[in-house]
Amino acid sequence: MSEMPVMANDPYAETSPLASLVASQQSERSLRNTLAGLMHVGCRVHGVWWLLLDTVVSVVSLLAAYNYTPRQGWAPTPDMLIAYPFLVALAGGVLGLYERRLFYRAVSRFLIEIAAVVGTANLLLMMYNYWLHYDIIGRYVIGLTILIQCFLMTAIRLIPLVAARYYKLRVLFIGDFEHFLALANHHKEQDTHFVLSGFCCEESESAVRRRDYRGTLQDIAKVCREKGIHQIVVSSQYAHHTALLHECFKCARLGCRLSDENSFCEEAYERVLVHHIEPDWFYSARLAKHSDFRSHLKRIMDILVALLGLVLTLPLILVLWVAVRLTSRGPVFYSQVRCGQFGKLFRIYKFRTMSVDAEKNGAQWAKLKDSRVTPVGNLLRKTRLDEIPQFWNILRGDMSFVGPRPERPEMVAEIEKKVPYFSFRHWARPGLTGLAQIRYRYGGSVDDAEIKLQHDLYYVKNWSLFLDCQIILRTLSAIMKGAR
């Protein structure tokens, strides 16, 4: 059998005595990159896997606590072994334990979050056991369960937590300085497990003078070896550069990950940077009307939640009706035309929170501490109780429980003049709550609308039932805090 011929352009072909040394350096570098990636696994693993892992830990902790209690004959009932993991998952969802951004916070904040989740779950378990079995769980069992579970949940997250906090993955950007500067400015405002180590581009006098300039396209492999680069991010303007592909191939052999600018932004920031994307992003996003099984399940969930919400809040609706009627003149309910899925107009319903002449001068942006808001309306807005009538919109199919918040047609027309691709948020059915609502403050300007669009496009592209559940639980947390 003849030997495989060596490619003439292979940069690491065995043509010199230093080939073995180069090969060993490659192996060592690749191993370091692999270990770095494993250390940051917590930042990349989907939240559903952490939830499943916590479910197992919850059962183990409860069984261990009962096993080591001084009192003989105590054992958790089968329903407790089912209820407790569910309560841990519920508390974790409300407090944001399964959001990736939690890994970027201070270690003390992380430990407090875990303690709060476990403590809340045990309190709910005590209430559940008392109401269902008329029995009290021993303080020793509760205390031991909290200690064991906090220890295990912290231990399995400790390495990725410390890595994300103190050991950043180094990124080399391939693109012009203007693109790199825009990305760097945005990066400074975010907490991530990445750090931008500079940029490479086609040689130019203006680029060479920049402090973050690392070299030309031919220097990429050299820069990756010298700077310990873990990931290369290629801007859209260089995506079709043939020579660049060969250089990136060399870096891939060193263990570097390759990604385009848009994919990196979505991974690092969990949002879509509108001014960084091109029209081809929408083709690769695999957008659809979501007519598959998951969409039908989402619609069924919307109907059930809306019916349940209307039934449970009926007494509260009567109280709010009286409160609005007695504290300000005018109708109790307020309706307004909004843009729905694919731009279809529909009429949204809310409890009136402003004076009847709030828009006598035309449509205006709502803002914090708006003088047009009535005292009762201010309370309704903070608790989001003014949006209870929108359960009717969900039943009608105008809205979903989770999705981009519907905007007024006048505002949409104004925003579209300044914010590119704003109308594409209408690909999804609008929602009572959404990703932008739980991750960004109450907005009242075009700039705020652009930032919310970044979250909305991320939701439209990465929609899942698990993401919907996360948003719903985080909305409960926002309501308890009185955040709008």
GROMACS .gro file of C-alpha atoms in nm:
model
  484
    1MET     CA    1   0.000   0.000   0.000
    2SER     CA    2   0.144   0.335  -0.100
    3GLU     CA    3   0.172   0.619   0.149
    4MET     CA    4  -0.070   0.907   0.128
    5PRO     CA    5   0.096   1.198  -0.052
    6VAL     CA    6   0.168   1.510   0.153
    7MET     CA    7  -0.017   1.823   0.043
    8ALA     CA    8   0.225   2.084  -0.082
    9ASN     CA    9   0.040   2.365   0.088
   10ASP     CA   10  -0.005   2.190   0.424
   11PRO     CA   11   0.147   2.438   0.674
   12TYR     CA   12   0.232   2.158   0.919
   13ALA     CA   13   0.366   1.891   0.683
   14GLU     CA   14   0.667   1.699   0.817
   15THR     CA   15   0.936   1.868   0.610
   16SER     CA   16   1.178   1.974   0.885
   17PRO     CA   17   1.334   1.844   1.210
   18LEU     CA   18   1.111   2.092   1.397
   19ALA     CA   19   0.795   1.915   1.277
   20SER     CA   20   0.766   1.698   1.589
   21LEU     CA   21   0.811   2.004   1.814
   22VAL     CA   22   0.542   2.192   1.620
   23ALA     CA   23   0.310   1.890   1.646
   24SER     CA   24   0.359   1.869   2.024
   25GLN     CA   25   0.290   2.243   2.060
   26GLN     CA   26  -0.030   2.196   1.858
   27SER     CA   27  -0.142   1.912   2.084
   28GLU     CA   28  -0.070   2.115   2.397
   29ARG     CA   29  -0.251   2.419   2.258
   30SER     CA   30  -0.549   2.210   2.149
   31LEU     CA   31  -0.564   2.049   2.494
   32ARG     CA   32  -0.565   2.390   2.663
   33ASN     CA   33  -0.848   2.508   2.439
   34THR     CA   34  -1.043   2.191   2.509
   35LEU     CA   35  -1.001   2.234   2.884
   36ALA     CA   36  -1.099   2.602   2.855
   37GLY     CA   37  -1.416   2.502   2.673
   38LEU     CA   38  -1.500   2.241   2.936
   39MET     CA   39  -1.443   2.493   3.214
   40HIS     CA   40  -1.701   2.721   3.053
   41VAL     CA   41  -1.952   2.444   2.990
   42GLY     CA   42  -2.193   2.600   3.239
   43CYS     CA   43  -2.223   2.908   3.018
   44ARG     CA   44  -2.305   2.702   2.710
   45VAL     CA   45  -2.521   2.421   2.845
   46HIS     CA   46  -2.891   2.484   2.795
   47GLY     CA   47  -3.082   2.571   3.110
   48VAL     CA   48  -3.305   2.264   3.076
   49TRP     CA   49  -3.004   2.039   3.151
   50TRP     CA   50  -2.926   2.232   3.469
   51LEU     CA   51  -3.292   2.197   3.565
   52LEU     CA   52  -3.284   1.819   3.512
   53LEU     CA   53  -2.961   1.795   3.710
   54ASP     CA   54  -3.116   1.992   3.997
   55THR     CA   55  -3.412   1.755   3.986
   56VAL     CA   56  -3.183   1.460   4.053
   57VAL     CA   57  -2.997   1.652   4.324
   58SER     CA   58  -3.328   1.740   4.492
   59VAL     CA   59  -3.433   1.376   4.522
   60VAL     CA   60  -3.088   1.271   4.647
   61SER     CA   61  -3.080   1.552   4.906
   62LEU     CA   62  -3.426   1.474   5.042
   63LEU     CA   63  -3.355   1.099   5.067
   64ALA     CA   64  -3.018   1.163   5.234
   65ALA     CA   65  -3.173   1.402   5.488
   66TYR     CA   66  -3.438   1.148   5.589
   67ASN     CA   67  -3.180   0.869   5.595
   68TYR     CA   68  -2.951   1.051   5.839
   69THR     CA   69  -3.219   1.194   6.067
   70PRO     CA   70  -3.187   1.073   6.431
   71ARG     CA   71  -3.552   0.975   6.440
   72GLN     CA   72  -3.614   0.622   6.311
   73GLY     CA   73  -3.892   0.530   6.073
   74TRP     CA   74  -3.911   0.863   5.893
   75ALA     CA   75  -3.920   0.851   5.515
   76PRO     CA   76  -4.047   1.087   5.244
   77THR     CA   77  -4.375   0.993   5.081
   78PRO     CA   78  -4.371   0.918   4.707
   79ASP     CA   79  -4.561   1.236   4.628
   80MET     CA   80  -4.300   1.440   4.820
   81LEU     CA   81  -4.026   1.294   4.599
   82ILE     CA   82  -4.220   1.429   4.300
   83ALA     CA   83  -4.334   1.758   4.451
   84TYR     CA   84  -3.997   1.869   4.591
   85PRO     CA   85  -3.800   1.864   4.259
   86PHE     CA   86  -4.092   2.045   4.098
   87LEU     CA   87  -4.084   2.314   4.369
   88VAL     CA   88  -3.707   2.355   4.327
   89ALA     CA   89  -3.750   2.398   3.951
   90LEU     CA   90  -4.036   2.643   4.008
   91ALA     CA   91  -3.835   2.854   4.255
   92GLY     CA   92  -3.530   2.839   4.029
   93GLY     CA   93  -3.731   2.959   3.731
   94VAL     CA   94  -3.884   3.251   3.921
   95LEU     CA   95  -3.548   3.362   4.065
   96GLY     CA   96  -3.360   3.317   3.734
   97LEU     CA   97  -3.134   3.028   3.841
   98TYR     CA   98  -3.140   2.874   3.492
   99GLU     CA   99  -3.040   3.186   3.302
  100ARG     CA  100  -2.686   3.176   3.165
  101ARG     CA  101  -2.613   3.533   3.273
  102LEU     CA  102  -2.620   3.418   3.637
  103PHE     CA  103  -2.276   3.261   3.582
  104TYR     CA  104  -2.130   3.606   3.512
  105ARG     CA  105  -2.230   3.754   3.846
  106ALA     CA  106  -2.024   3.763   4.163
  107VAL     CA  107  -1.974   3.431   4.340
  108SER     CA  108  -2.147   3.566   4.652
  109ARG     CA  109  -2.454   3.661   4.445
  110PHE     CA  110  -2.458   3.312   4.297
  111LEU     CA  111  -2.447   3.147   4.639
  112ILE     CA  112  -2.727   3.373   4.765
  113GLU     CA  113  -2.935   3.279   4.460
  114ILE     CA  114  -2.894   2.906   4.526
  115ALA     CA  115  -2.970   2.949   4.897
  116ALA     CA  116  -3.284   3.150   4.813
  117VAL     CA  117  -3.405   2.887   4.566
  118VAL     CA  118  -3.347   2.594   4.803
  119GLY     CA  119  -3.491   2.781   5.104
  120THR     CA  120  -3.804   2.881   4.911
  121ALA     CA  121  -3.853   2.525   4.781
  122ASN     CA  122  -3.826   2.380   5.133
  123LEU     CA  123  -4.073   2.634   5.270
  124LEU     CA  124  -4.321   2.540   4.998
  125LEU     CA  125  -4.257   2.170   5.068
  126MET     CA  126  -4.345   2.221   5.436
  127MET     CA  127  -4.669   2.396   5.336
  128TYR     CA  128  -4.748   2.126   5.081
  129ASN     CA  129  -4.691   1.844   5.332
  130TYR     CA  130  -4.898   2.014   5.601
  131TRP     CA  131  -5.193   2.090   5.373
  132LEU     CA  132  -5.197   1.747   5.208
  133HIS     CA  133  -5.085   1.512   5.486
  134TYR     CA  134  -5.154   1.726   5.793
  135ASP     CA  135  -4.797   1.646   5.898
  136ILE     CA  136  -4.500   1.863   5.992
  137ILE     CA  137  -4.155   1.790   5.850
  138GLY     CA  138  -3.888   1.790   6.119
  139ARG     CA  139  -3.659   2.089   6.146
  140TYR     CA  140  -3.359   1.856   6.135
  141VAL     CA  141  -3.475   1.712   5.800
  142ILE     CA  142  -3.540   2.054   5.652
  143GLY     CA  143  -3.206   2.192   5.771
  144LEU     CA  144  -3.012   1.890   5.648
  145THR     CA  145  -3.192   1.898   5.311
  146ILE     CA  146  -3.101   2.264   5.263
  147LEU     CA  147  -2.735   2.204   5.355
  148ILE     CA  148  -2.693   1.897   5.132
  149GLN     CA  149  -2.868   2.050   4.832
  150CYS     CA  150  -2.692   2.385   4.855
  151PHE     CA  151  -2.359   2.204   4.873
  152LEU     CA  152  -2.431   1.976   4.575
  153MET     CA  153  -2.583   2.249   4.357
  154THR     CA  154  -2.286   2.476   4.427
  155ALA     CA  155  -2.028   2.201   4.376
  156ILE     CA  156  -2.151   2.102   4.030
  157ARG     CA  157  -2.153   2.465   3.920
  158LEU     CA  158  -1.833   2.578   4.089
  159ILE     CA  159  -1.582   2.515   3.808
  160PRO     CA  160  -1.784   2.683   3.529
  161LEU     CA  161  -1.880   2.960   3.771
  162VAL     CA  162  -1.520   3.045   3.862
  163ALA     CA  163  -1.407   3.003   3.502
  164ALA     CA  164  -1.673   3.241   3.368
  165ARG     CA  165  -1.594   3.494   3.637
  166TYR     CA  166  -1.214   3.492   3.643
  167TYR     CA  167  -1.096   3.311   3.328
  168LYS     CA  168  -1.234   3.465   3.012
  169LEU     CA  169  -1.221   3.301   2.669
  170ARG     CA  170  -1.008   3.515   2.437
  171VAL     CA  171  -1.164   3.618   2.106
  172LEU     CA  172  -0.988   3.748   1.793
  173PHE     CA  173  -1.208   3.959   1.566
  174ILE     CA  174  -1.156   3.955   1.188
  175GLY     CA  175  -1.285   4.277   1.038
  176ASP     CA  176  -1.227   4.651   0.998
  177PHE     CA  177  -1.167   4.872   1.300
  178GLU     CA  178  -1.507   5.039   1.277
  179HIS     CA  179  -1.684   4.703   1.310
  180PHE     CA  180  -1.452   4.598   1.591
  181LEU     CA  181  -1.508   4.927   1.776
  182ALA     CA  182  -1.887   4.893   1.756
  183LEU     CA  183  -1.863   4.539   1.892
  184ALA     CA  184  -1.614   4.641   2.163
  185ASN     CA  185  -1.835   4.928   2.281
  186HIS     CA  186  -2.129   4.694   2.315
  187HIS     CA  187  -1.912   4.429   2.481
  188LYS     CA  188  -1.803   4.667   2.756
  189GLU     CA  189  -2.165   4.704   2.868
  190GLN     CA  190  -2.221   4.329   2.900
  191ASP     CA  191  -2.110   4.055   3.138
  192THR     CA  192  -1.990   3.754   2.939
  193HIS     CA  193  -1.734   3.474   2.953
  194PHE     CA  194  -1.551   3.624   2.652
  195VAL     CA  195  -1.287   3.896   2.623
  196LEU     CA  196  -1.200   4.071   2.296
  197SER     CA  197  -0.824   4.037   2.234
  198GLY     CA  198  -0.800   4.260   1.928
  199PHE     CA  199  -0.866   4.247   1.556
  200CYS     CA  200  -0.697   4.153   1.230
  201CYS     CA  201  -0.782   4.299   0.892
  202GLU     CA  202  -0.640   4.382   0.552
  203GLU     CA  203  -0.344   4.609   0.609
  204SER     CA  204  -0.419   4.980   0.605
  205GLU     CA  205  -0.250   5.285   0.751
  206SER     CA  206  -0.548   5.372   0.973
  207ALA     CA  207  -0.575   5.018   1.113
  208VAL     CA  208  -0.205   4.981   1.197
  209ARG     CA  209  -0.218   5.286   1.424
  210ARG     CA  210  -0.490   5.131   1.642
  211ARG     CA  211  -0.393   4.988   1.979
  212ASP     CA  212  -0.602   4.672   1.932
  213TYR     CA  213  -0.461   4.595   1.587
  214ARG     CA  214  -0.291   4.253   1.587
  215GLY     CA  215  -0.189   4.204   1.224
  216THR     CA  216  -0.300   4.128   0.872
  217LEU     CA  217  -0.503   3.830   0.754
  218GLN     CA  218  -0.180   3.639   0.695
  219ASP     CA  219  -0.085   3.683   1.063
  220ILE     CA  220  -0.396   3.524   1.210
  221ALA     CA  221  -0.241   3.184   1.294
  222LYS     CA  222   0.063   3.354   1.447
  223VAL     CA  223  -0.160   3.581   1.659
  224CYS     CA  224  -0.365   3.283   1.778
  225ARG     CA  225  -0.051   3.104   1.897
  226GLU     CA  226   0.103   3.408   2.066
  227LYS     CA  227  -0.215   3.546   2.230
  228GLY     CA  228  -0.371   3.213   2.324
  229ILE     CA  229  -0.687   3.276   2.123
  230HIS     CA  230  -0.980   3.042   2.189
  231GLN     CA  231  -1.225   3.168   1.927
  232ILE     CA  232  -1.214   3.357   1.597
  233VAL     CA  233  -1.508   3.576   1.501
  234VAL     CA  234  -1.537   3.675   1.135
  235SER     CA  235  -1.732   3.987   1.040
  236SER     CA  236  -1.983   3.977   0.755
  237GLN     CA  237  -1.758   4.189   0.532
  238TYR     CA  238  -1.488   3.917   0.539
  239ALA     CA  239  -1.718   3.615   0.531
  240HIS     CA  240  -1.656   3.544   0.161
  241HIS     CA  241  -1.280   3.604   0.170
  242THR     CA  242  -1.123   3.287   0.024
  243ALA     CA  243  -0.770   3.347   0.157
  244LEU     CA  244  -0.910   3.401   0.505
  245LEU     CA  245  -1.066   3.056   0.503
  246HIS     CA  246  -0.724   2.892   0.464
  247GLU     CA  247  -0.583   3.093   0.755
  248CYS     CA  248  -0.881   3.001   0.973
  249PHE     CA  249  -0.822   2.636   0.882
  250LYS     CA  250  -0.474   2.663   1.034
  251CYS     CA  251  -0.622   2.811   1.350
  252ALA     CA  252  -0.881   2.535   1.369
  253ARG     CA  253  -0.594   2.286   1.383
  254LEU     CA  254  -0.467   2.477   1.684
  255GLY     CA  255  -0.799   2.422   1.860
  256CYS     CA  256  -0.966   2.758   1.792
  257ARG     CA  257  -1.341   2.775   1.742
  258LEU     CA  258  -1.469   2.957   1.434
  259SER     CA  259  -1.791   3.157   1.415
  260ASP     CA  260  -1.945   3.444   1.226
  261GLU     CA  261  -2.018   3.776   1.393
  262ASN     CA  262  -2.392   3.723   1.426
  263SER     CA  263  -2.363   3.377   1.583
  264PHE     CA  264  -2.105   3.505   1.829
  265CYS     CA  265  -2.327   3.796   1.937
  266GLU     CA  266  -2.622   3.565   1.994
  267GLU     CA  267  -2.408   3.326   2.198
  268ALA     CA  268  -2.230   3.592   2.403
  269TYR     CA  269  -2.512   3.843   2.460
  270GLU     CA  270  -2.832   3.641   2.400
  271ARG     CA  271  -2.961   3.911   2.172
  272VAL     CA  272  -2.941   4.005   1.803
  273LEU     CA  273  -2.743   4.322   1.736
  274VAL     CA  274  -2.963   4.477   1.472
  275HIS     CA  275  -2.698   4.699   1.313
  276HIS     CA  276  -2.458   4.404   1.276
  277ILE     CA  277  -2.686   4.173   1.078
  278GLU     CA  278  -2.741   4.156   0.704
  279PRO     CA  279  -3.056   4.049   0.517
  280ASP     CA  280  -2.913   3.696   0.478
  281TRP     CA  281  -2.945   3.655   0.858
  282PHE     CA  282  -3.321   3.613   0.817
  283TYR     CA  283  -3.275   3.338   0.558
  284SER     CA  284  -3.039   3.143   0.784
  285ALA     CA  285  -3.261   3.197   1.090
  286ARG     CA  286  -3.507   2.936   0.955
  287LEU     CA  287  -3.804   3.152   1.041
  288ALA     CA  288  -4.144   2.992   0.995
  289LYS     CA  289  -4.500   3.050   1.104
  290HIS     CA  290  -4.446   2.772   1.360
  291SER     CA  291  -4.726   2.542   1.246
  292ASP     CA  292  -4.566   2.231   1.395
  293PHE     CA  293  -4.667   2.035   1.704
  294ARG     CA  294  -4.493   2.276   1.941
  295SER     CA  295  -4.693   2.568   1.806
  296HIS     CA  296  -5.021   2.385   1.849
  297LEU     CA  297  -4.916   2.295   2.203
  298LYS     CA  298  -4.829   2.660   2.268
  299ARG     CA  299  -5.175   2.764   2.146
  300ILE     CA  300  -5.344   2.506   2.369
  301MET     CA  301  -5.140   2.633   2.665
  302ASP     CA  302  -5.240   2.992   2.582
  303ILE     CA  303  -5.610   2.901   2.582
  304LEU     CA  304  -5.588   2.707   2.908
  305VAL     CA  305  -5.386   2.980   3.083
  306ALA     CA  306  -5.622   3.253   2.959
  307LEU     CA  307  -5.933   3.064   3.075
  308LEU     CA  308  -5.774   2.990   3.411
  309GLY     CA  309  -5.657   3.350   3.443
  310LEU     CA  310  -6.003   3.491   3.376
  311VAL     CA  311  -6.169   3.252   3.622
  312LEU     CA  312  -5.917   3.314   3.902
  313THR     CA  313  -5.909   3.691   3.856
  314LEU     CA  314  -6.284   3.743   3.821
  315PRO     CA  315  -6.323   3.866   4.183
  316LEU     CA  316  -6.017   4.087   4.137
  317ILE     CA  317  -6.162   4.227   3.814
  318LEU     CA  318  -6.471   4.340   4.005
  319VAL     CA  319  -6.256   4.508   4.273
  320LEU     CA  320  -6.042   4.684   4.011
  321TRP     CA  321  -6.355   4.791   3.821
  322VAL     CA  322  -6.484   4.967   4.135
  323ALA     CA  323  -6.139   5.119   4.213
  324VAL     CA  324  -6.097   5.270   3.866
  325ARG     CA  325  -6.457   5.390   3.852
  326LEU     CA  326  -6.440   5.569   4.190
  327THR     CA  327  -6.098   5.734   4.147
  328SER     CA  328  -6.123   5.889   3.800
  329ARG     CA  329  -6.390   5.988   3.555
  330GLY     CA  330  -6.428   5.801   3.230
  331PRO     CA  331  -6.462   5.438   3.116
  332VAL     CA  332  -6.309   5.158   3.324
  333PHE     CA  333  -6.167   4.968   3.027
  334TYR     CA  334  -5.945   5.110   2.757
  335SER     CA  335  -5.895   4.976   2.406
  336GLN     CA  336  -5.630   5.063   2.152
  337VAL     CA  337  -5.529   4.944   1.805
  338ARG     CA  338  -5.201   4.747   1.799
  339CYS     CA  339  -4.994   4.560   1.541
  340GLY     CA  340  -5.028   4.181   1.564
  341GLN     CA  341  -4.862   3.890   1.390
  342PHE     CA  342  -4.742   3.979   1.039
  343GLY     CA  343  -4.863   4.334   1.096
  344LYS     CA  344  -5.233   4.247   1.127
  345LEU     CA  345  -5.412   4.513   1.332
  346PHE     CA  346  -5.621   4.419   1.632
  347ARG     CA  347  -5.773   4.596   1.931
  348ILE     CA  348  -5.608   4.539   2.268
  349TYR     CA  349  -5.798   4.575   2.599
  350LYS     CA  350  -5.667   4.704   2.932
  351PHE     CA  351  -5.785   4.867   3.251
  352ARG     CA  352  -5.761   5.242   3.201
  353THR     CA  353  -5.459   5.381   3.387
  354MET     CA  354  -5.445   5.734   3.241
  355SER     CA  355  -5.677   6.029   3.240
  356VAL     CA  356  -5.933   6.032   2.960
  357ASP     CA  357  -5.763   6.327   2.784
  358ALA     CA  358  -5.413   6.174   2.801
  359GLU     CA  359  -5.370   6.183   2.422
  360LYS     CA  360  -5.565   6.490   2.327
  361ASN     CA  361  -5.254   6.609   2.139
  362GLY     CA  362  -5.200   6.279   1.958
  363ALA     CA  363  -5.010   5.955   2.024
  364GLN     CA  364  -4.724   5.990   2.274
  365TRP     CA  365  -4.459   5.761   2.419
  366ALA     CA  366  -4.537   5.637   2.768
  367LYS     CA  367  -4.263   5.715   3.019
  368LEU     CA  368  -4.169   5.658   3.381
  369LYS     CA  369  -4.347   5.885   3.630
  370ASP     CA  370  -4.589   5.990   3.358
  371SER     CA  371  -4.808   6.274   3.485
  372ARG     CA  372  -5.100   6.141   3.282
  373VAL     CA  373  -5.119   5.824   3.494
  374THR     CA  374  -5.381   5.820   3.772
  375PRO     CA  375  -5.284   5.711   4.130
  376VAL     CA  376  -5.471   5.381   4.093
  377GLY     CA  377  -5.335   5.346   3.740
  378ASN     CA  378  -4.981   5.376   3.873
  379LEU     CA  379  -5.042   5.081   4.107
  380LEU     CA  380  -5.202   4.879   3.827
  381ARG     CA  381  -4.905   4.943   3.599
  382LYS     CA  382  -4.645   4.840   3.859
  383THR     CA  383  -4.827   4.514   3.931
  384ARG     CA  384  -4.934   4.468   3.565
  385LEU     CA  385  -5.291   4.417   3.681
  386ASP     CA  386  -5.401   4.661   3.411
  387GLU     CA  387  -5.325   4.388   3.156
  388ILE     CA  388  -5.569   4.130   3.296
  389PRO     CA  389  -5.830   4.205   3.022
  390GLN     CA  390  -5.572   4.091   2.766
  391PHE     CA  391  -5.660   3.733   2.859
  392TRP     CA  392  -5.954   3.798   2.626
  393ASN     CA  393  -5.712   3.890   2.346
  394ILE     CA  394  -5.527   3.563   2.408
  395LEU     CA  395  -5.851   3.363   2.384
  396ARG     CA  396  -5.938   3.538   2.057
  397GLY     CA  397  -5.599   3.447   1.911
  398ASP     CA  398  -5.482   3.806   1.871
  399MET     CA  399  -5.205   3.749   2.125
  400SER     CA  400  -5.006   3.473   2.293
  401PHE     CA  401  -4.907   3.461   2.656
  402VAL     CA  402  -4.540   3.504   2.560
  403GLY     CA  403  -4.412   3.706   2.266
  404PRO     CA  404  -4.298   4.054   2.163
  405ARG     CA  405  -4.515   4.326   2.314
  406PRO     CA  406  -4.753   4.473   2.050
  407GLU     CA  407  -4.686   4.832   1.950
  408ARG     CA  408  -4.919   5.096   1.813
  409PRO     CA  409  -4.916   5.141   1.432
  410GLU     CA  410  -4.814   5.507   1.470
  411MET     CA  411  -4.515   5.411   1.684
  412VAL     CA  412  -4.419   5.127   1.449
  413ALA     CA  413  -4.413   5.367   1.155
  414GLU     CA  414  -4.191   5.607   1.349
  415ILE     CA  415  -3.952   5.337   1.469
  416GLU     CA  416  -3.916   5.171   1.127
  417LYS     CA  417  -3.768   5.494   0.988
  418LYS     CA  418  -3.471   5.469   1.227
  419VAL     CA  419  -3.442   5.104   1.332
  420PRO     CA  420  -3.376   4.847   1.058
  421TYR     CA  421  -3.580   4.526   1.046
  422PHE     CA  422  -3.816   4.640   1.322
  423SER     CA  423  -4.118   4.496   1.142
  424PHE     CA  424  -3.968   4.144   1.157
  425ARG     CA  425  -4.055   4.123   1.527
  426HIS     CA  426  -4.411   4.076   1.398
  427TRP     CA  427  -4.311   3.731   1.274
  428ALA     CA  428  -4.425   3.597   1.611
  429ARG     CA  429  -4.764   3.649   1.768
  430PRO     CA  430  -4.743   3.935   2.023
  431GLY     CA  431  -4.751   3.842   2.389
  432LEU     CA  432  -4.874   3.953   2.729
  433THR     CA  433  -4.512   3.927   2.843
  434GLY     CA  434  -4.186   3.870   2.659
  435LEU     CA  435  -3.809   3.839   2.671
  436ALA     CA  436  -3.757   4.214   2.629
  437GLN     CA  437  -3.994   4.287   2.918
  438ILE     CA  438  -3.799   4.077   3.170
  439ARG     CA  439  -3.452   4.181   3.054
  440TYR     CA  440  -3.494   4.551   2.985
  441ARG     CA  441  -3.655   4.839   3.164
  442TYR     CA  442  -3.980   5.003   3.061
  443GLY     CA  443  -3.897   5.185   2.736
  444GLY     CA  444  -4.040   5.504   2.597
  445SER     CA  445  -3.820   5.604   2.303
  446VAL     CA  446  -3.686   5.484   1.969
  447ASP     CA  447  -3.353   5.390   2.131
  448ASP     CA  448  -3.535   5.175   2.385
  449ALA     CA  449  -3.735   5.015   2.104
  450GLU     CA  450  -3.411   4.921   1.925
  451ILE     CA  451  -3.271   4.747   2.234
  452LYS     CA  452  -3.599   4.564   2.287
  453LEU     CA  453  -3.590   4.457   1.922
  454GLN     CA  454  -3.257   4.285   1.987
  455HIS     CA  455  -3.427   4.067   2.249
  456ASP     CA  456  -3.738   4.017   2.038
  457LEU     CA  457  -3.544   3.891   1.735
  458TYR     CA  458  -3.348   3.656   1.959
  459TYR     CA  459  -3.680   3.521   2.089
  460VAL     CA  460  -3.827   3.484   1.739
  461LYS     CA  461  -3.524   3.285   1.623
  462ASN     CA  462  -3.468   3.075   1.937
  463TRP     CA  463  -3.828   3.024   2.047
  464SER     CA  464  -3.900   2.711   2.251
  465LEU     CA  465  -4.152   2.602   2.511
  466PHE     CA  466  -3.877   2.596   2.774
  467LEU     CA  467  -3.789   2.957   2.693
  468ASP     CA  468  -4.158   3.047   2.726
  469CYS     CA  469  -4.171   2.884   3.070
  470GLN     CA  470  -3.860   3.075   3.177
  471ILE     CA  471  -4.013   3.404   3.066
  472ILE     CA  472  -4.341   3.333   3.246
  473LEU     CA  473  -4.165   3.249   3.572
  474ARG     CA  474  -3.935   3.551   3.548
  475THR     CA  475  -4.243   3.767   3.485
  476LEU     CA  476  -4.383   3.650   3.819
  477SER     CA  477  -4.057   3.764   3.981
  478ALA     CA  478  -4.083   4.103   3.808
  479ILE     CA  479  -4.442   4.147   3.925
  480MET     CA  480  -4.345   4.069   4.285
  481LYS     CA  481  -4.072   4.332   4.262
  482GLY     CA  482  -4.316   4.584   4.119
  483ALA     CA  483  -4.113   4.621   3.798
  484ARG     CA  484  -4.289   4.732   3.484
   0.00000   0.00000   0.00000
